[in-house]
Tab-separated table of C-alpha atoms in Angstrom:
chain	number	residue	atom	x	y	z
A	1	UNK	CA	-61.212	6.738	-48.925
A	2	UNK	CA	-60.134	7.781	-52.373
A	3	UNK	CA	-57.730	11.166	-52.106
A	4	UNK	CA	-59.988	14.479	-52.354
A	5	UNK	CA	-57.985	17.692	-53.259
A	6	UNK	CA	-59.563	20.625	-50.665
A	7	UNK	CA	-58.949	24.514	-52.343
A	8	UNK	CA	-59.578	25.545	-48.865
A	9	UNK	CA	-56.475	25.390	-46.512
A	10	UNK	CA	-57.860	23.872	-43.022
A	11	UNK	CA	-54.419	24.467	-41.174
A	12	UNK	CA	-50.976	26.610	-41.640
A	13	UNK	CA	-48.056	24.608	-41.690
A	14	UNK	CA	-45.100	26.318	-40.902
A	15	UNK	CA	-41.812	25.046	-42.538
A	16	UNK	CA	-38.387	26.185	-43.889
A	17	UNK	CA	-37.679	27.752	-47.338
A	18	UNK	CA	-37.309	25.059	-49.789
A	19	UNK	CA	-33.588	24.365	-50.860
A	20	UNK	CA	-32.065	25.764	-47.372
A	21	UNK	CA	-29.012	24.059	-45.728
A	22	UNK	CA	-29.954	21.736	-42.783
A	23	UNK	CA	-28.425	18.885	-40.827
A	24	UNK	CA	-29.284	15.553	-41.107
A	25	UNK	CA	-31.474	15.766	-38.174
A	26	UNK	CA	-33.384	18.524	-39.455
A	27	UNK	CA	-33.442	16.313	-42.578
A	28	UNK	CA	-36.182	14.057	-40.627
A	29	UNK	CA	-38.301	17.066	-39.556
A	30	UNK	CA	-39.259	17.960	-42.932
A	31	UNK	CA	-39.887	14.720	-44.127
A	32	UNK	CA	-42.697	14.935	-41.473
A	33	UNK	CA	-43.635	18.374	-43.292
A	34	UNK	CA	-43.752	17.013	-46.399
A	35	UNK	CA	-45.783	13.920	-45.055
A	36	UNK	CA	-48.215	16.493	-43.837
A	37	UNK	CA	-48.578	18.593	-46.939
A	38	UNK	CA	-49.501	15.711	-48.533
A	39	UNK	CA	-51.897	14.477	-45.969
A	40	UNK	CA	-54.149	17.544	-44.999
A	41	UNK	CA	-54.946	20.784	-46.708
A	42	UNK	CA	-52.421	23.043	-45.902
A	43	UNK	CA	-51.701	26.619	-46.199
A	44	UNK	CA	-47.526	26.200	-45.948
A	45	UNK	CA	-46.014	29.202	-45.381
A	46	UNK	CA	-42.448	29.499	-44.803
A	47	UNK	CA	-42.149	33.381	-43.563
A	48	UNK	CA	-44.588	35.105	-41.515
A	49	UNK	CA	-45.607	37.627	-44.784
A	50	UNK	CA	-46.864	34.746	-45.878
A	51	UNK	CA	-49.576	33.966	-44.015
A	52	UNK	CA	-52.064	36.892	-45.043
A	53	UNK	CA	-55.710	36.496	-44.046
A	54	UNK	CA	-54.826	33.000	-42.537
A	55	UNK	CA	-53.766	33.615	-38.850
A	56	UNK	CA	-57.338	32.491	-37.208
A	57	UNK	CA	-56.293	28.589	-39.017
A	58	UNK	CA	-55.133	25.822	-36.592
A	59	UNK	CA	-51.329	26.156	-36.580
A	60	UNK	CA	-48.425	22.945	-37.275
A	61	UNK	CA	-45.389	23.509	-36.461
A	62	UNK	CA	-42.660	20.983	-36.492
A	63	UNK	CA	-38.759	21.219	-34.580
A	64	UNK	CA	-36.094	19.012	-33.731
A	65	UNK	CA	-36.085	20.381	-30.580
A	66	UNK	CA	-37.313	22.992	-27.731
A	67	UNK	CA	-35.090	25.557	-28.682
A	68	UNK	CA	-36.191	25.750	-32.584
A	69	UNK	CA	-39.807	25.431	-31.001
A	70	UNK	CA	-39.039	28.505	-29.577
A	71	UNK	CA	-37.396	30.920	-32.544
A	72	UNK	CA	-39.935	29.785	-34.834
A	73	UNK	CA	-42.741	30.741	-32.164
A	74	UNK	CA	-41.201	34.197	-31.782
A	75	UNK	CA	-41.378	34.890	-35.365
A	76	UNK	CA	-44.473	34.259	-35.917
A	77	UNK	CA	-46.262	35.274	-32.629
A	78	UNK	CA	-47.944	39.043	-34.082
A	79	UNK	CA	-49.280	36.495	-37.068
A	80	UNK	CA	-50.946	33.838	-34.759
A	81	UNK	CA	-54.730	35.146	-34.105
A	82	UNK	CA	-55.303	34.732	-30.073
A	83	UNK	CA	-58.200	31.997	-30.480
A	84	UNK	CA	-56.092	30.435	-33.418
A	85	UNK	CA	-55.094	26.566	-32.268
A	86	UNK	CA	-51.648	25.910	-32.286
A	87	UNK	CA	-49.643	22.725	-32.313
A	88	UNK	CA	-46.427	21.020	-32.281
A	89	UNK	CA	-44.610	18.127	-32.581
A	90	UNK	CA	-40.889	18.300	-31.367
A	91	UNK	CA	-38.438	15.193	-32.507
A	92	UNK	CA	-35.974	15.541	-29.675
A	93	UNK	CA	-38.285	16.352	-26.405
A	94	UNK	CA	-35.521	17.799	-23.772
A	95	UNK	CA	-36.497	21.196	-22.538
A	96	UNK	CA	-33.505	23.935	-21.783
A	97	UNK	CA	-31.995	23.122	-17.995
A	98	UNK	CA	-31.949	26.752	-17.656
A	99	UNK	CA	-35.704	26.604	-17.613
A	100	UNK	CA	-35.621	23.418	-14.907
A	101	UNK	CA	-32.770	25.610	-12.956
A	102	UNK	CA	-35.134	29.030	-12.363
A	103	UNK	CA	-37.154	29.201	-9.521
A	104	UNK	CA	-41.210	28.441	-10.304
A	105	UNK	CA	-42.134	30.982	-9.285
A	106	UNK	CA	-40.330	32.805	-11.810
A	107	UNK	CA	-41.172	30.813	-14.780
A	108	UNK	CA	-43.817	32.494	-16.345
A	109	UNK	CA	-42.532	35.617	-16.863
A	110	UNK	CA	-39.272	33.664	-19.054
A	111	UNK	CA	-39.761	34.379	-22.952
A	112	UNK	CA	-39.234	30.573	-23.673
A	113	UNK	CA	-42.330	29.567	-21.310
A	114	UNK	CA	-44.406	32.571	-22.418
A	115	UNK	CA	-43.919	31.647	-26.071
A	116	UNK	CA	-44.365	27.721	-25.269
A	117	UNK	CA	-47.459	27.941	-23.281
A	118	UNK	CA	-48.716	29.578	-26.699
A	119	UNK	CA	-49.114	26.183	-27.831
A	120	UNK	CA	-52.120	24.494	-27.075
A	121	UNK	CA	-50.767	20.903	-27.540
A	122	UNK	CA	-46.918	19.686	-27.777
A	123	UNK	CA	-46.398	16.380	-29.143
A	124	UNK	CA	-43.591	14.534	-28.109
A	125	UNK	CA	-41.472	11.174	-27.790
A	126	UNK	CA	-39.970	10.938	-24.910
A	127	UNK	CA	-43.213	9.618	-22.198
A	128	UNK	CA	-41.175	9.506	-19.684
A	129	UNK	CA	-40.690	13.425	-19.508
A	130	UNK	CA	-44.436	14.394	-20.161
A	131	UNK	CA	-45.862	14.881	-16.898
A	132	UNK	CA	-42.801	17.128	-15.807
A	133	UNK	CA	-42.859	19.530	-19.433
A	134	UNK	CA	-46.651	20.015	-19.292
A	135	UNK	CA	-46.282	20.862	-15.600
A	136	UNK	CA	-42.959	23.226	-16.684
A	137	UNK	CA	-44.478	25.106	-19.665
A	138	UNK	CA	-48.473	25.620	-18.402
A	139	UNK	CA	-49.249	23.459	-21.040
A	140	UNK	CA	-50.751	20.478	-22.572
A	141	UNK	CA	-48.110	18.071	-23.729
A	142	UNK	CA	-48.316	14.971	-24.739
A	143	UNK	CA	-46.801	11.292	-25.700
A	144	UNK	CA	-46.637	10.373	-29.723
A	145	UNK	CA	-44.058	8.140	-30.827
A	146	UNK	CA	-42.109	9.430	-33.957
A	147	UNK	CA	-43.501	7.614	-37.044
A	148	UNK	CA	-41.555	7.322	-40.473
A	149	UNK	CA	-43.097	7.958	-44.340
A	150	UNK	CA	-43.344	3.893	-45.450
A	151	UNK	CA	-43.396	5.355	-48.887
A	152	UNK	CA	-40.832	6.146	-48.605
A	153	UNK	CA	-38.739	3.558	-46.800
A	154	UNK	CA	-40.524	0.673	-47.733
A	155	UNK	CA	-39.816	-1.756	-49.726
A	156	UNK	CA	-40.161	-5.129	-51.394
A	157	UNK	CA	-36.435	-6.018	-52.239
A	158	UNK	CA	-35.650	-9.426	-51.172
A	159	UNK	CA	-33.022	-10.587	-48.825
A	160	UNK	CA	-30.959	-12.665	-51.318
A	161	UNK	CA	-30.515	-9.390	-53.581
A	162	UNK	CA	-29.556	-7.123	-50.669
A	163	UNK	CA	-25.364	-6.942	-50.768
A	164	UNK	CA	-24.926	-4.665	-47.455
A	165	UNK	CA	-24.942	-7.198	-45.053
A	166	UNK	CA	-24.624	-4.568	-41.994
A	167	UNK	CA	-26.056	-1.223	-42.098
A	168	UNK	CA	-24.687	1.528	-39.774
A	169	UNK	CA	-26.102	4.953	-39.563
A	170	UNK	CA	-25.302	6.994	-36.711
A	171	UNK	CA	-24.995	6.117	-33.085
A	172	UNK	CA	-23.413	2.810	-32.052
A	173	UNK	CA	-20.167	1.665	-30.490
A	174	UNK	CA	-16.774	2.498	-31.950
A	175	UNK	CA	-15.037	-0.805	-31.368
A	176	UNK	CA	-18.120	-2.758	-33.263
A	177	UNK	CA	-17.905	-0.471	-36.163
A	178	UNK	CA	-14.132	-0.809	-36.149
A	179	UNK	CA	-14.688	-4.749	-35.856
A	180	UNK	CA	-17.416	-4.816	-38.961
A	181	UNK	CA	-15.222	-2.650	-41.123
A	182	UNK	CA	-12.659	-4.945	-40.479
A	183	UNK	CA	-13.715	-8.527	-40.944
A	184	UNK	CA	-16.713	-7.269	-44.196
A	185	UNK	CA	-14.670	-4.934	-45.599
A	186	UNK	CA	-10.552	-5.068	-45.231
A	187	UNK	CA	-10.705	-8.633	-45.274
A	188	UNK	CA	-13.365	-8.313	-48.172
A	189	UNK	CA	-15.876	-10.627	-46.586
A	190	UNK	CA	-18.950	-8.923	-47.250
A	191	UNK	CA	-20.007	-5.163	-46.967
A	192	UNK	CA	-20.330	-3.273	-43.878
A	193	UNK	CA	-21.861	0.530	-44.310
A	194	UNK	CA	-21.342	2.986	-42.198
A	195	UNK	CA	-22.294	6.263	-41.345
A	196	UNK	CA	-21.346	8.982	-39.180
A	197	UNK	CA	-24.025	10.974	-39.512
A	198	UNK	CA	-22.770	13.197	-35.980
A	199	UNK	CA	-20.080	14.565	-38.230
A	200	UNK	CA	-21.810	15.542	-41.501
A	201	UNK	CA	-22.606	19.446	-41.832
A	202	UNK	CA	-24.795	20.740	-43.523
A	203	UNK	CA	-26.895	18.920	-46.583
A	204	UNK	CA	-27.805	21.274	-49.085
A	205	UNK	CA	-30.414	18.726	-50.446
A	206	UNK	CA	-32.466	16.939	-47.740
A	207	UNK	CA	-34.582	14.896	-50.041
A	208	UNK	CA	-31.520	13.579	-52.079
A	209	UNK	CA	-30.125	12.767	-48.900
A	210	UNK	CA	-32.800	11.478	-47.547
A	211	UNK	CA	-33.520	8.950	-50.598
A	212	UNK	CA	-30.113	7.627	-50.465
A	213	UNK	CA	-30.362	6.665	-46.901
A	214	UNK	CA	-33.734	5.011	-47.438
A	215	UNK	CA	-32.540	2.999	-50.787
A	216	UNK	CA	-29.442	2.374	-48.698
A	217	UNK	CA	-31.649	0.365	-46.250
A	218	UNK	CA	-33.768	-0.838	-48.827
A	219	UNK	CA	-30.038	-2.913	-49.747
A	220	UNK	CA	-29.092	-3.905	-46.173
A	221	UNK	CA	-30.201	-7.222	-44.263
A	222	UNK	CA	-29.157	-6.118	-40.795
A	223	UNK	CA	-29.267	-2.493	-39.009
A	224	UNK	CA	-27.990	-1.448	-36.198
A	225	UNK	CA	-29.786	0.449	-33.677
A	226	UNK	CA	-28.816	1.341	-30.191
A	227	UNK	CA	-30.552	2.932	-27.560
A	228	UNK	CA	-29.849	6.097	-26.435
A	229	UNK	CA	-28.592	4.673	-22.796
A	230	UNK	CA	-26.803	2.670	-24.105
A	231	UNK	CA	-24.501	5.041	-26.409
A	232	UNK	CA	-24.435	8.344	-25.854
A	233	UNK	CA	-21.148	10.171	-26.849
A	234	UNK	CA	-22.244	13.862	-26.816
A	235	UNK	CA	-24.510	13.415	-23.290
A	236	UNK	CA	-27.102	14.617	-25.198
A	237	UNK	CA	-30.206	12.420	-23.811
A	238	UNK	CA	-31.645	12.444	-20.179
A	239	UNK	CA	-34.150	9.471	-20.505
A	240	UNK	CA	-34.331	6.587	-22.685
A	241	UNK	CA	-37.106	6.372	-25.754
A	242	UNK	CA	-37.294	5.018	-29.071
A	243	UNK	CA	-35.465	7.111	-32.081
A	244	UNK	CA	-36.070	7.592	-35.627
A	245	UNK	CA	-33.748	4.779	-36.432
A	246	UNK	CA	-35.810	2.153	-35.607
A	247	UNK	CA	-38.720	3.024	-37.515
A	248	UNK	CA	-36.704	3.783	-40.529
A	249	UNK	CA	-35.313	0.714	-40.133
A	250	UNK	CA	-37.746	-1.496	-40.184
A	251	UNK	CA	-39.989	0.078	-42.295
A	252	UNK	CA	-37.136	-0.936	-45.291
A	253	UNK	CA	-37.367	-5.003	-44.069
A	254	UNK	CA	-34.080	-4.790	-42.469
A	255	UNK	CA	-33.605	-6.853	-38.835
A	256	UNK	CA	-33.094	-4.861	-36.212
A	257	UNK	CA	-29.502	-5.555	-34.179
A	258	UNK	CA	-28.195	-3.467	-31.150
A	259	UNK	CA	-29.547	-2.995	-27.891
A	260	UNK	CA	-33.397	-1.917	-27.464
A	261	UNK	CA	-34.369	1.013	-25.091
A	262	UNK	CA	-35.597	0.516	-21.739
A	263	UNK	CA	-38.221	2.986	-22.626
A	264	UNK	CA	-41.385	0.737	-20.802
A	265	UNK	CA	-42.918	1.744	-24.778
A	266	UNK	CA	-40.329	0.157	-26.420
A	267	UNK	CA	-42.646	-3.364	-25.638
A	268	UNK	CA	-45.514	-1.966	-26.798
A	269	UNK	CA	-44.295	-0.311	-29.820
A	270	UNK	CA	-42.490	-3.553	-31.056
A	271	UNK	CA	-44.497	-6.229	-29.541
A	272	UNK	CA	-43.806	-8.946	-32.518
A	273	UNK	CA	-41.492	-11.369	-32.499
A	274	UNK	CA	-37.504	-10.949	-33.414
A	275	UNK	CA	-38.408	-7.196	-33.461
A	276	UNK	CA	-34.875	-6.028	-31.932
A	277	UNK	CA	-32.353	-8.437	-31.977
A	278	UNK	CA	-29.889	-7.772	-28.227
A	279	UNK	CA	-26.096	-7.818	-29.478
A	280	UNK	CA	-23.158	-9.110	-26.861
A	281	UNK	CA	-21.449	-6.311	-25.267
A	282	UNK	CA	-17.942	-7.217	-26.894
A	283	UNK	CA	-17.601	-6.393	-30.194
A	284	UNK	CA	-15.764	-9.541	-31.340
A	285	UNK	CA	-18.586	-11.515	-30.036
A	286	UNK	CA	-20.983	-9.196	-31.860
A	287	UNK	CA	-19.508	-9.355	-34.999
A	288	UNK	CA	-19.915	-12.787	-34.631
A	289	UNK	CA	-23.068	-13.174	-33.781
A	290	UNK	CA	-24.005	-10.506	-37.173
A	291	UNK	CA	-22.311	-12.986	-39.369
A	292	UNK	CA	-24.120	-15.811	-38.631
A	293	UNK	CA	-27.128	-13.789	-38.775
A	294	UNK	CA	-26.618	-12.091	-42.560
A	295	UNK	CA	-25.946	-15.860	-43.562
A	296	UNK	CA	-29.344	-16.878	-42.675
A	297	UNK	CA	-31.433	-15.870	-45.664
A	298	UNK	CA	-34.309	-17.316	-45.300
A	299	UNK	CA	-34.549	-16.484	-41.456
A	300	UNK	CA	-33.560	-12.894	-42.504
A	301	UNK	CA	-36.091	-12.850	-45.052
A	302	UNK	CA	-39.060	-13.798	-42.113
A	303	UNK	CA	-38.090	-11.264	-39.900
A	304	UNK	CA	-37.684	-8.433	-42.769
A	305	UNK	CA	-40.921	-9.064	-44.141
A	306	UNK	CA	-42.425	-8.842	-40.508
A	307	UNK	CA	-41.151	-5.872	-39.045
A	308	UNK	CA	-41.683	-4.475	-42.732
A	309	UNK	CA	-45.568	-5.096	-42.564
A	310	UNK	CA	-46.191	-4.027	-38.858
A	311	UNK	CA	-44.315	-1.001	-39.746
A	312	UNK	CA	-46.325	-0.035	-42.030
A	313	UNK	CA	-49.707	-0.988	-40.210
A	314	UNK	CA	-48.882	0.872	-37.159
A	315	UNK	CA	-46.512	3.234	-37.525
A	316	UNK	CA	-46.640	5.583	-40.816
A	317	UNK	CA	-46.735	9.235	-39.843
A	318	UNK	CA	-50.273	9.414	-41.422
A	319	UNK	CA	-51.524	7.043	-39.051
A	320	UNK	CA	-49.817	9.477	-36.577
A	321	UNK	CA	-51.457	12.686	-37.900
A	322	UNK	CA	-54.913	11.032	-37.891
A	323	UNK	CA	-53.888	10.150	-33.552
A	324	UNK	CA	-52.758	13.990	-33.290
A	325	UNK	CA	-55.188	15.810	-35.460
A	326	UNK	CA	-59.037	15.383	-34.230
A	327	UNK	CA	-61.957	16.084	-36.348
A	328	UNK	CA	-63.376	18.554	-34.240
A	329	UNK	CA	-60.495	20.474	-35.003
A	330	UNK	CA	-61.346	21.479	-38.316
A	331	UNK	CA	-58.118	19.606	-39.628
A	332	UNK	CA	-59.125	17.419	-42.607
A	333	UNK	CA	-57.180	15.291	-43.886
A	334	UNK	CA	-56.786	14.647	-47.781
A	335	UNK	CA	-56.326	10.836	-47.255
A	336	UNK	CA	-57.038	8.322	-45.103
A	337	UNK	CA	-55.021	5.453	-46.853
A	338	UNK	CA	-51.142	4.892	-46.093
């Protein structure tokens, strides 16, 4: 369906002021915004004054977690009419343990479930915690993987002509990344990239930073990507699911290298073949086993182009708006094509 410009806002999206700082994390959350701008006709508003004769709209907003859920609820709560639908979609799905610690008796009458149960549907991640947050918050909550803009990240850039033969953003162990940056770069054998992205502050332009990451995968043959289980540094994660990573990932033609979640989704998510590549424990033997995979073009090239389409087929955040966002909801969308 060709794209149809609507005057008429159909839904408020809530979202920061343009050019405020943010982490890297937070970096991802308005990518989504921006995905959703573009996709349905929105009203964005990014202060309650803003939202005039709108309040009675279905409501959007997005977090990285429980807690921002929460602020952003309580200033905007006298603007949100009481038979207004509201919705959100929160990247990092762990709920406060101060709410899990209070008796249940005593739960409803806490600020943070009074201002959650607000919502009339959370969207979240992590499917192994839905049952217990919807019966925590009084609420509907439910499973929807976290998607990635392929417009963003995709791309058509060959193997052959991609120099970073290891990509590292983020999470993964420090004796492999010690390894890589040894062998690729001291010993100038090839071109290992990594980033810490745990110890960047704050970016005061998301959407530069967020184009260099992508065009950086769009240049790398192999990413890593390991599950949360599996490295966790800060104890930050009390189940296993699938992270932005891997859908960014992919969506650029890179292979996939690390160890996959035992999320029981992960399978269904990735269900193609080569989709995430397990990596030996040791890091010598890792390192290893990454060399002989960058030097397999053509192989490289096969599993790229794979994970690149499938990607895009399945997982675009418009295809994830159009699974969140019914009809009957009044939320139309501007496009239906990725």
């Amino acid at each position: 369906m060709a794209k149809t410009e609507l005057e008429t806002p159909t839904v408020l999206l809530v979202t920061d002021p343009p050019g405020l700082p943010c982490i890297p994390a937070q970096a991802c959350v308005l990518e989504l915004d921006r995905v959703i701008a573009d996709t349905i006709a929105c009203k964005v508003v990014h202060a309650p004054s803003e939202v005039g004769e709108h309040g009675d709209l279905p409501w959007i907003f997005t977090a990285i977690g429980f807690a921002t859920l929460v602020a952003d609820l309580a200033e905007y709560r006298d603007r949100i009419s009481a038979n207004a639908k509201v919705y959100a979609y929160v990247f990092d799905g762990f709920l406060s343990p101060k709410l899990v610690k209070i008796p249940r008796a005593l739960r409803p009458f806490t600020s943070y479930r009074k201002l959650l149960s607000r919502v009339d549907e959370i969207f979240t991640p992590m499917r192994s915690l839905i049952a217990e947050q919807a019966d925590l918050l009084g609420t509907k909550v439910s499973y929807m993987p976290i998607g990635v803009d392929t417009r963003l990240f995709g791309s058509d850039v060959p193997m052959k002509s991609r120099p970073i033969d290891v990509n590292g953003y983020g999470r993964q162990p420090p004796e492999l990344s010690a390894e890589l940056a040894q062998y690729h770069n001291i010993e100038k054998r090839g071109f290992f990239h990594h980033t810490n992205h745990m110890t960047i502050g704050a970016l005061t332009d998301w959407v530069a930073h967020r184009a260099h990451f992508a065009s950086l995968l769009r240049y790398s043959k192999i990413a890593l990507a390991y599950a949360p289980e599996a490295y966790d540094p800060h104890n930050r994660f009390t189940c296993s699911f699938v992270g932005q990573r891997w859908y960014e990932s992919m969506a650029a033609g890179c292979v996939i290298a690390g160890q996959r979640p035992s999320a029981p989704e992960t399978s269904d998510l990735f269900d193609w073949p080569d989709a995430l590549l397990e990596l030996p424990d040791e890091a010598p033997e890792a390192r290893a086993f990454l060399t002989d995979l960058a030097s397999q073009s053509d192989h490289l090239q096969e599993i790229g182009s794979r994970n690149a389409r499938e990607t895009a087929e399945r997982h675009d955040w418009r295809i994830r708006l159009r699974e969140m966002f019914r009809k009957e909801d009044g939320i139309i969308e501007r496009s239906y094509d990725v």
